[in-house]
Coordinates of C-alpha atoms in Angstrom, one line a residue:
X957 CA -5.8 -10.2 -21.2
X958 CA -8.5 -8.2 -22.9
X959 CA -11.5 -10.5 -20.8
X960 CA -9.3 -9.7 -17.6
X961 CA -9.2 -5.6 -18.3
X962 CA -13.2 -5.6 -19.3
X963 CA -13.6 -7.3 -16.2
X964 CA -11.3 -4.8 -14.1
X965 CA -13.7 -2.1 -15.6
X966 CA -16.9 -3.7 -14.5
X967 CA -15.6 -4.1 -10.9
X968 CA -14.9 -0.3 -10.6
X969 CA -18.3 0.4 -12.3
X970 CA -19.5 -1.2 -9.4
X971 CA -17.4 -0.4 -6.8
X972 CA -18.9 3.2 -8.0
X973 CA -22.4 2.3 -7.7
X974 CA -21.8 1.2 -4.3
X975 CA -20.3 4.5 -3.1
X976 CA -22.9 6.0 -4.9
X977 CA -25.5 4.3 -2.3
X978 CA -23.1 5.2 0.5
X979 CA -23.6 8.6 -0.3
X980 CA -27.1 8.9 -0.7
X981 CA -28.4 6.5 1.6
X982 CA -25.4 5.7 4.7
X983 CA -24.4 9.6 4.9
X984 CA -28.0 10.9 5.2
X985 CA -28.1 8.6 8.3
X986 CA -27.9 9.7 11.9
X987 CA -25.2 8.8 14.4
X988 CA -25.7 5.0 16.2
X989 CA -25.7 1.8 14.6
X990 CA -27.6 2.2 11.6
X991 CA -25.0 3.8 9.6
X992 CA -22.2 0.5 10.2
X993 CA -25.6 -1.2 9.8
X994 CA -25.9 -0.1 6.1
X995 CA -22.0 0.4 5.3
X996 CA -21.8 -3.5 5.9
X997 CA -22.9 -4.8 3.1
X998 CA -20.8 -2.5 0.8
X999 CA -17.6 -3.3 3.0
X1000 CA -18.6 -7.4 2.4
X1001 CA -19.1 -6.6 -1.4
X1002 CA -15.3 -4.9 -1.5
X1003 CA -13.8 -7.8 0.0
X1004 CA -15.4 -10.2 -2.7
X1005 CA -14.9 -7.6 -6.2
X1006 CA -11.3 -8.8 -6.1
X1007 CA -12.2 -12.2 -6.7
X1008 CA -14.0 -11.9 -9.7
X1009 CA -10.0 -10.8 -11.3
X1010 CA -7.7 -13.2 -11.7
X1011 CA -4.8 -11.2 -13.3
X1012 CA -1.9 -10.9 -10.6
X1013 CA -1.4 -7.1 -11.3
X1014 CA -5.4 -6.0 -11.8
X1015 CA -6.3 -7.9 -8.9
X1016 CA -3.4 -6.3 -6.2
X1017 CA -4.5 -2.7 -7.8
X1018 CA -8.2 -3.8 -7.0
X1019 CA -7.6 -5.5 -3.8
X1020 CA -5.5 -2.9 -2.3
X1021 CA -7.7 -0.2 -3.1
X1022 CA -10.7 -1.2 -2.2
X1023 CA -10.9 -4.2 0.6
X1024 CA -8.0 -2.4 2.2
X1025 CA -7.8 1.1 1.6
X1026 CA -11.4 2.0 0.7
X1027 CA -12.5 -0.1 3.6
X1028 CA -11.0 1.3 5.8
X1029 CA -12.4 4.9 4.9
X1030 CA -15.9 3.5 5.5
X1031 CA -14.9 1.8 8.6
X1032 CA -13.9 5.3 10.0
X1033 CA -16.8 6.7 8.1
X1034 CA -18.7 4.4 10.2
X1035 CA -17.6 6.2 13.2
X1036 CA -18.0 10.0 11.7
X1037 CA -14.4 10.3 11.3
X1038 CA -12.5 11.7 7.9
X1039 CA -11.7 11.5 5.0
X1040 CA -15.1 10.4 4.4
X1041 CA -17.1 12.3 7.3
X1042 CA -18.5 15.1 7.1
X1043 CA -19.6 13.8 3.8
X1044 CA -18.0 16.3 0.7
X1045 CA -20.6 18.2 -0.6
X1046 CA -21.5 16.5 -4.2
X1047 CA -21.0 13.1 -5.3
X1048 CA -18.0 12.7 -7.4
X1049 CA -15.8 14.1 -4.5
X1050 CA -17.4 11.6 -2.0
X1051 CA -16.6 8.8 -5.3
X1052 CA -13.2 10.5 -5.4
X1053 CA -12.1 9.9 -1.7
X1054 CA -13.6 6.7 -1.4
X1055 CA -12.0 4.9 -3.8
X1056 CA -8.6 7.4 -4.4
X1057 CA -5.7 5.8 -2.7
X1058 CA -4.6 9.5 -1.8
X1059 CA -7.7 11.4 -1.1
X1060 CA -7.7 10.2 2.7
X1061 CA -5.9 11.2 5.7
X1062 CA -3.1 11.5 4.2
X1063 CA 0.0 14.3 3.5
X1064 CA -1.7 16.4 0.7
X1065 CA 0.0 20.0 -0.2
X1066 CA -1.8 22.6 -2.5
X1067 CA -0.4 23.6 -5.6
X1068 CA 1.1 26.8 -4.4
X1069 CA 4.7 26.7 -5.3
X1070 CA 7.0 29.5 -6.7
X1071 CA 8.1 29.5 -10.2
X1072 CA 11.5 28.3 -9.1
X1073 CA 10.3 25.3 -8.1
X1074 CA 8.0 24.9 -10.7
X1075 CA 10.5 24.8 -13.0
X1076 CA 13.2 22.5 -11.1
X1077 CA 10.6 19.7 -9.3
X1078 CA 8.8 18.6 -12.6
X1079 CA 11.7 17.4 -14.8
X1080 CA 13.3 15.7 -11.4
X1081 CA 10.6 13.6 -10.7
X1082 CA 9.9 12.8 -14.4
X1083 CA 13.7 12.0 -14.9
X1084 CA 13.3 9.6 -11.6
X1085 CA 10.3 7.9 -13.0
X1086 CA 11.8 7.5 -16.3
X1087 CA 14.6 5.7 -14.8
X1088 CA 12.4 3.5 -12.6
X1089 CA 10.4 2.8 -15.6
X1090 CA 13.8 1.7 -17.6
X1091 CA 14.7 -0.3 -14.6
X1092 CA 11.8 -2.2 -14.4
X1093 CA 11.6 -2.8 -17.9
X1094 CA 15.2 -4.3 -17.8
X1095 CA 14.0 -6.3 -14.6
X1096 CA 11.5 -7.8 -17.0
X1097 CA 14.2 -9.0 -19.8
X1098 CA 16.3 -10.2 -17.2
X1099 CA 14.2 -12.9 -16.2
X1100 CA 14.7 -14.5 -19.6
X1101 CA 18.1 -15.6 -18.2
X1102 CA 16.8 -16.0 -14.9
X1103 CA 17.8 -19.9 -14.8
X1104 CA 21.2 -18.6 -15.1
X1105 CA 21.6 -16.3 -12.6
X1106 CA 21.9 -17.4 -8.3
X1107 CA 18.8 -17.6 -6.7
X1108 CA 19.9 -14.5 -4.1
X1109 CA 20.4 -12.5 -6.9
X1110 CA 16.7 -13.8 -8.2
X1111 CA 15.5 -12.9 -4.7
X1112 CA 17.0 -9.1 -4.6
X1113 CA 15.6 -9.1 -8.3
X1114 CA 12.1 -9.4 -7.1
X1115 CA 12.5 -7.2 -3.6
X1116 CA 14.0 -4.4 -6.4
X1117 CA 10.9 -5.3 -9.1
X1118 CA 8.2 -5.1 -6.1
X1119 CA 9.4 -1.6 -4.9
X1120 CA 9.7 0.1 -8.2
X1121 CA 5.6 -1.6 -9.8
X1122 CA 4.5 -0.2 -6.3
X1123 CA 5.8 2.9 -6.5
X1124 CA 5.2 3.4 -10.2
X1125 CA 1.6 2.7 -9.4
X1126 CA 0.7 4.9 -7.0
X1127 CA 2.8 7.6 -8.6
X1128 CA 0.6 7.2 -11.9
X1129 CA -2.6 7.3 -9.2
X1130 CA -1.8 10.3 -8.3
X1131 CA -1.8 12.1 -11.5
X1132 CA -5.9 12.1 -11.5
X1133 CA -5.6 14.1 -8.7
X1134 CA -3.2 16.6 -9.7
X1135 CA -5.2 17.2 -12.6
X1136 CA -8.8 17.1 -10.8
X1137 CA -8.7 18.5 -7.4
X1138 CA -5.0 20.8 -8.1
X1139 CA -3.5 18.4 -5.3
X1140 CA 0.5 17.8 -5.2
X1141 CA 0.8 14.9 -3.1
X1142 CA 3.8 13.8 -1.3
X1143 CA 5.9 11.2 -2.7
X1144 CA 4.5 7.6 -0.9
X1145 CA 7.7 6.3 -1.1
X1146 CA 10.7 8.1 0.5
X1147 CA 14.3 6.6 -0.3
X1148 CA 13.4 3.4 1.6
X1149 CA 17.3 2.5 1.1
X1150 CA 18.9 5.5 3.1
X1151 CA 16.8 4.2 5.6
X1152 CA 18.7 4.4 9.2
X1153 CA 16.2 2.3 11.5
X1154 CA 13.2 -0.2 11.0
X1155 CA 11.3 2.3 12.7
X1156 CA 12.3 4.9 10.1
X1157 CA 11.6 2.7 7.5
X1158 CA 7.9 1.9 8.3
X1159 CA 7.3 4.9 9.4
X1160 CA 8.7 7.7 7.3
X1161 CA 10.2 6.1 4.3
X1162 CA 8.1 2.8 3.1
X1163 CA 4.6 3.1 1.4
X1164 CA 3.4 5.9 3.3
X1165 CA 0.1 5.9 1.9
X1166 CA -0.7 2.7 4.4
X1167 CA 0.9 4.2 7.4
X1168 CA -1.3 7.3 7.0
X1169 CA -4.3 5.2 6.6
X1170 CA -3.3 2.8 9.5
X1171 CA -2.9 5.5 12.2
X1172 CA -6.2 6.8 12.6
X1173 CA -8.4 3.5 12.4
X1174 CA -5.6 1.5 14.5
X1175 CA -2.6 3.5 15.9
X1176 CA -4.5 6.1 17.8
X1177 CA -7.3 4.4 19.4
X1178 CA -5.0 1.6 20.5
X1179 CA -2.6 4.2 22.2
X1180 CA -5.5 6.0 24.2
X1181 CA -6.6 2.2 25.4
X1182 CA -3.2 1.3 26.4
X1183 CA -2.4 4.1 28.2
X1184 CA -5.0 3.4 30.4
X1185 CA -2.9 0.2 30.8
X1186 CA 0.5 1.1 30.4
X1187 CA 0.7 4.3 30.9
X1188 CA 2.0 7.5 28.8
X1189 CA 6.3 6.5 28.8
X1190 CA 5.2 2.5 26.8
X1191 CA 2.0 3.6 25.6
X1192 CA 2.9 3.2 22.1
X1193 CA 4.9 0.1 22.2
X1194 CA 1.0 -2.5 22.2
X1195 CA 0.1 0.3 19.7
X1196 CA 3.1 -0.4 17.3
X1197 CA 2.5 -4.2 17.7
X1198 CA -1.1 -3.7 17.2
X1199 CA -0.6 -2.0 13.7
X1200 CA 1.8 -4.6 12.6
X1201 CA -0.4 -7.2 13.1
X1202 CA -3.3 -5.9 11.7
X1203 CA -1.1 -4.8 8.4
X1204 CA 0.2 -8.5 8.5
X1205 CA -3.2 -9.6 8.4
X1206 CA -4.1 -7.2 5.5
X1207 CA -1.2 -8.3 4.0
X1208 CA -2.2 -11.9 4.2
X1209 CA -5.7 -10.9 2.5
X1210 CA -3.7 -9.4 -0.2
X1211 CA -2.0 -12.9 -1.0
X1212 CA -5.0 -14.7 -0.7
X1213 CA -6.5 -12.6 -3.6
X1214 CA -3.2 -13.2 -5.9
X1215 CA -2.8 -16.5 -5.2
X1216 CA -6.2 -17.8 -3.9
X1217 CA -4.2 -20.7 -1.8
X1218 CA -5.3 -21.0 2.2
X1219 CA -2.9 -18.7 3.9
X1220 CA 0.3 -19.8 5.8
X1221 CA 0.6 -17.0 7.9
X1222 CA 4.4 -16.9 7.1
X1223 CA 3.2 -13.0 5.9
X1224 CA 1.7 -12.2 9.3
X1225 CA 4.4 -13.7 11.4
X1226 CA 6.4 -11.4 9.1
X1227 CA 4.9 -8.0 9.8
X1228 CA 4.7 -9.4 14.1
X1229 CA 8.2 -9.8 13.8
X1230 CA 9.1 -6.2 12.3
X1231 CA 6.3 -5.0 15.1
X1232 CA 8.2 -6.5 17.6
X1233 CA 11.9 -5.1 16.2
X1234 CA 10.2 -1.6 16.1
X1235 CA 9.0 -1.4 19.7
X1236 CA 12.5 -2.7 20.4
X1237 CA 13.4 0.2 18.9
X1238 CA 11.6 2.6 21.0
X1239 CA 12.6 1.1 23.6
X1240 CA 16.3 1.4 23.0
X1241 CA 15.7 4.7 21.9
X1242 CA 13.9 5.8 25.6
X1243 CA 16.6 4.3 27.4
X1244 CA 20.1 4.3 25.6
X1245 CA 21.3 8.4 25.6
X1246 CA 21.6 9.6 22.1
X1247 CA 26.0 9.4 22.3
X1248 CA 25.7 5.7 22.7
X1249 CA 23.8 4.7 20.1
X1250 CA 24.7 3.3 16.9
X1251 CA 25.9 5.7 14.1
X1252 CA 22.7 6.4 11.5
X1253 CA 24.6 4.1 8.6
X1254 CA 25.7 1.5 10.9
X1255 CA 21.8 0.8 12.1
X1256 CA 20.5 1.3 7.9
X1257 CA 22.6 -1.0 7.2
X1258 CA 22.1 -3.5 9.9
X1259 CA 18.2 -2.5 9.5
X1260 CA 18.2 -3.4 5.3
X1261 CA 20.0 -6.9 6.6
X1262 CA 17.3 -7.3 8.8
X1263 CA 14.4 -6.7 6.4
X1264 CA 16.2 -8.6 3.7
X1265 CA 16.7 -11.4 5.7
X1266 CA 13.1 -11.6 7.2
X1267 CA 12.0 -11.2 3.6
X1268 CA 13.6 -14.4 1.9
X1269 CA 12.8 -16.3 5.0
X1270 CA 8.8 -15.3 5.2
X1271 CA 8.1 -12.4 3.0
X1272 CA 8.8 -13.5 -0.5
X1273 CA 8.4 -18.2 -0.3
X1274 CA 4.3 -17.9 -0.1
X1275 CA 4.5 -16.0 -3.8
X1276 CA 7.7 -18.5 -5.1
X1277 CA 5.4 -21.4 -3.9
X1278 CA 2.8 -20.2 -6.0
X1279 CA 4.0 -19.3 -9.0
X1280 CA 3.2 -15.9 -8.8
X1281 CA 6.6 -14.2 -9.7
X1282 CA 5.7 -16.7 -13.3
X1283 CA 2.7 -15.4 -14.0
X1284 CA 3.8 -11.5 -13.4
X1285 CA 6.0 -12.0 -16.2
X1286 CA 3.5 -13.7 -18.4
X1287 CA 1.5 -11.2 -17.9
X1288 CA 3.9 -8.5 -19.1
X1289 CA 5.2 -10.4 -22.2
X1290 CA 0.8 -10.8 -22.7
X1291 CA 1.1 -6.8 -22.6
X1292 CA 3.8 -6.2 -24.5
X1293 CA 2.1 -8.5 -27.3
X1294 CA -1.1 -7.0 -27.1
X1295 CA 0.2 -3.1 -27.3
X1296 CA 2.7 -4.4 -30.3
X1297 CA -0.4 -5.9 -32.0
X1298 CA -2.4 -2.2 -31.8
X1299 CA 1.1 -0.8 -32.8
X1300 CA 1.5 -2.9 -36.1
X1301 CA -2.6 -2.1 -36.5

């Protein structure tokens, strides 16, 4: 464990340096092909840092921070579009953005509350987290007596585990910057189970820090080339599909770093299917008057069956297969050993 975190350091040491020659060299650069030109190679070397970690939790924080999310900055920085263009006026801001999961075009508020709800906010969200954190950590001893237990109840185990690490982890991301930049982010997870639609769901409820990041350097430019196609009324039905395939494929790159087994696709058929449900969705939505449609618990419910469903059938088997669920939890009881060890010290 202790080889695994001193090479997690070394990769962000890196992943610094290279943003460090993106700012100096690939901002100074005019408009045209020479800045991509440059970018490339820093874009190639973020794909291939989360290879050299082979821990199942360091290597998802890694991967999904910089060959997705920090990636796609510089691909829009490629273009002269935000977070990263016009480039922030001193280094560690341009570091910051590049490689912050919330720095980027995403819902950021300024710290400008009243004392009212300074007072009530705070100890809500740190009871919330608290709990999450006591959940998870029961989660954990559970799957002592996991051989015990039915394999759906396994299964709903791990769907519950994989909400609560993610949220928990980007929720501890954005404490840096609360305390560098005076930032109060929005929550990236919003009550995913009181969803009432798949659409509301993806859209407005799960990991919102990916939808923001997805609409500028997918959504939108699809939309203004299929209107040309389609027109304005279905114009964002190919853009939907468009997003969902391109976050299946992410996804798939994701498991190929945690598992580093050929991909099956089952992930991307995954995300293609929920694509294709959504636009559904629109579509029903455009053309069934608001009295006739399903009431907002009846279509939650009937959308959590649907994702739960889709998720033990191609969401969930490429990890089982793989034995990835085993060696999360040997890598917390590898944790939990090491901090009892400094403890005891």
């Amino acid at each position: 464990m202790e080889n695994e975190l001193h090479n997690f350091i070394k990769v962000w040491i890196l992943a610094i340096i290279s943003l460090c020659y993106c700012f100096y060299i690939s901002s100074k650069l005019p408009k045209g092909i020479f800045k991509p030109f440059s970018l490339t190679p820093t874009i190639i070397f973020f794909l291939y840092l989360p290879l050299t970690v082979s821990s199942v939790h360091l290597v998802g924080i890694t991967a999904f921070f910089l060959s997705w999310l920090a990636n796609f900055k510089l691909l829009l920085f490629c273009f002269d579009q935000p977070p990263l263009s016009p480039p922030p006026s001193n280094l560690f801001h341009f570091i910051s953005i590049g490689t912050h999961p919330f720095l980027a075009s995403l819902p950021i508020k300024l710290q400008q509350k009243t004392s009212s709800q300074n007072k009530s906010k705070p100890p809500q969200r740190s009871i919330l987290f608290a709990i999450k954190v006591l959940i998870l950590a029961l989660l954990y001893h559970c799957y002592n007596y996991k051989r015990n237990l039915h394999k759906n109840v396994v299964l709903a185990m791990y769907g519950v585990h994989m909400y609560i690490e993610l949220e928990l982890t980007l929720a501890l991301a954005a404490i840096p910057a609360r305390a560098m930049f005076g930032l109060e982010i929005e929550p990236q997870f919003n009550e995913p189970f009181l969803t009432t639609s798949l659409q509301d769901f993806w859209g407005r409820r799960w990991n919102l820090i990916v939808t923001s990041i997805l609409r500028p350097i997918v959504y939108y430019p699809m939309r203004r080339i299929s209107t040309r196609l389609v027109g304005s009324r279905w114009t964002s039905l190919p853009a939907i599909i468009t997003v969902f395939v391109v976050s299946g494929l992410m996804h798939e790159l994701m498991y190929y770093y945690v598992t580093r087994v050929a991909p099956t696709w089952e992930m991307t058929w995954f995300f293609i299917l929920h694509g294709v449900a959504v636009a559904a969705e629109v579509v029903v939505k455009k053309v069934v008057p608001e009295k006739m449609r399903l009431h907002p618990v009846v279509s939650g419910a009937l959308a959590m069956g649907f994702l739960a469903v889709t998720a033990v059938w191609l969401f969930l088997p490429q990890l089982l297969r793989n034995g990835v669920d085993e060696k999360a939890i040997g890598e917390y009881c590898k944790l939990m050993d090491l901090l009892k060890g400094l403890l005891t010290f």
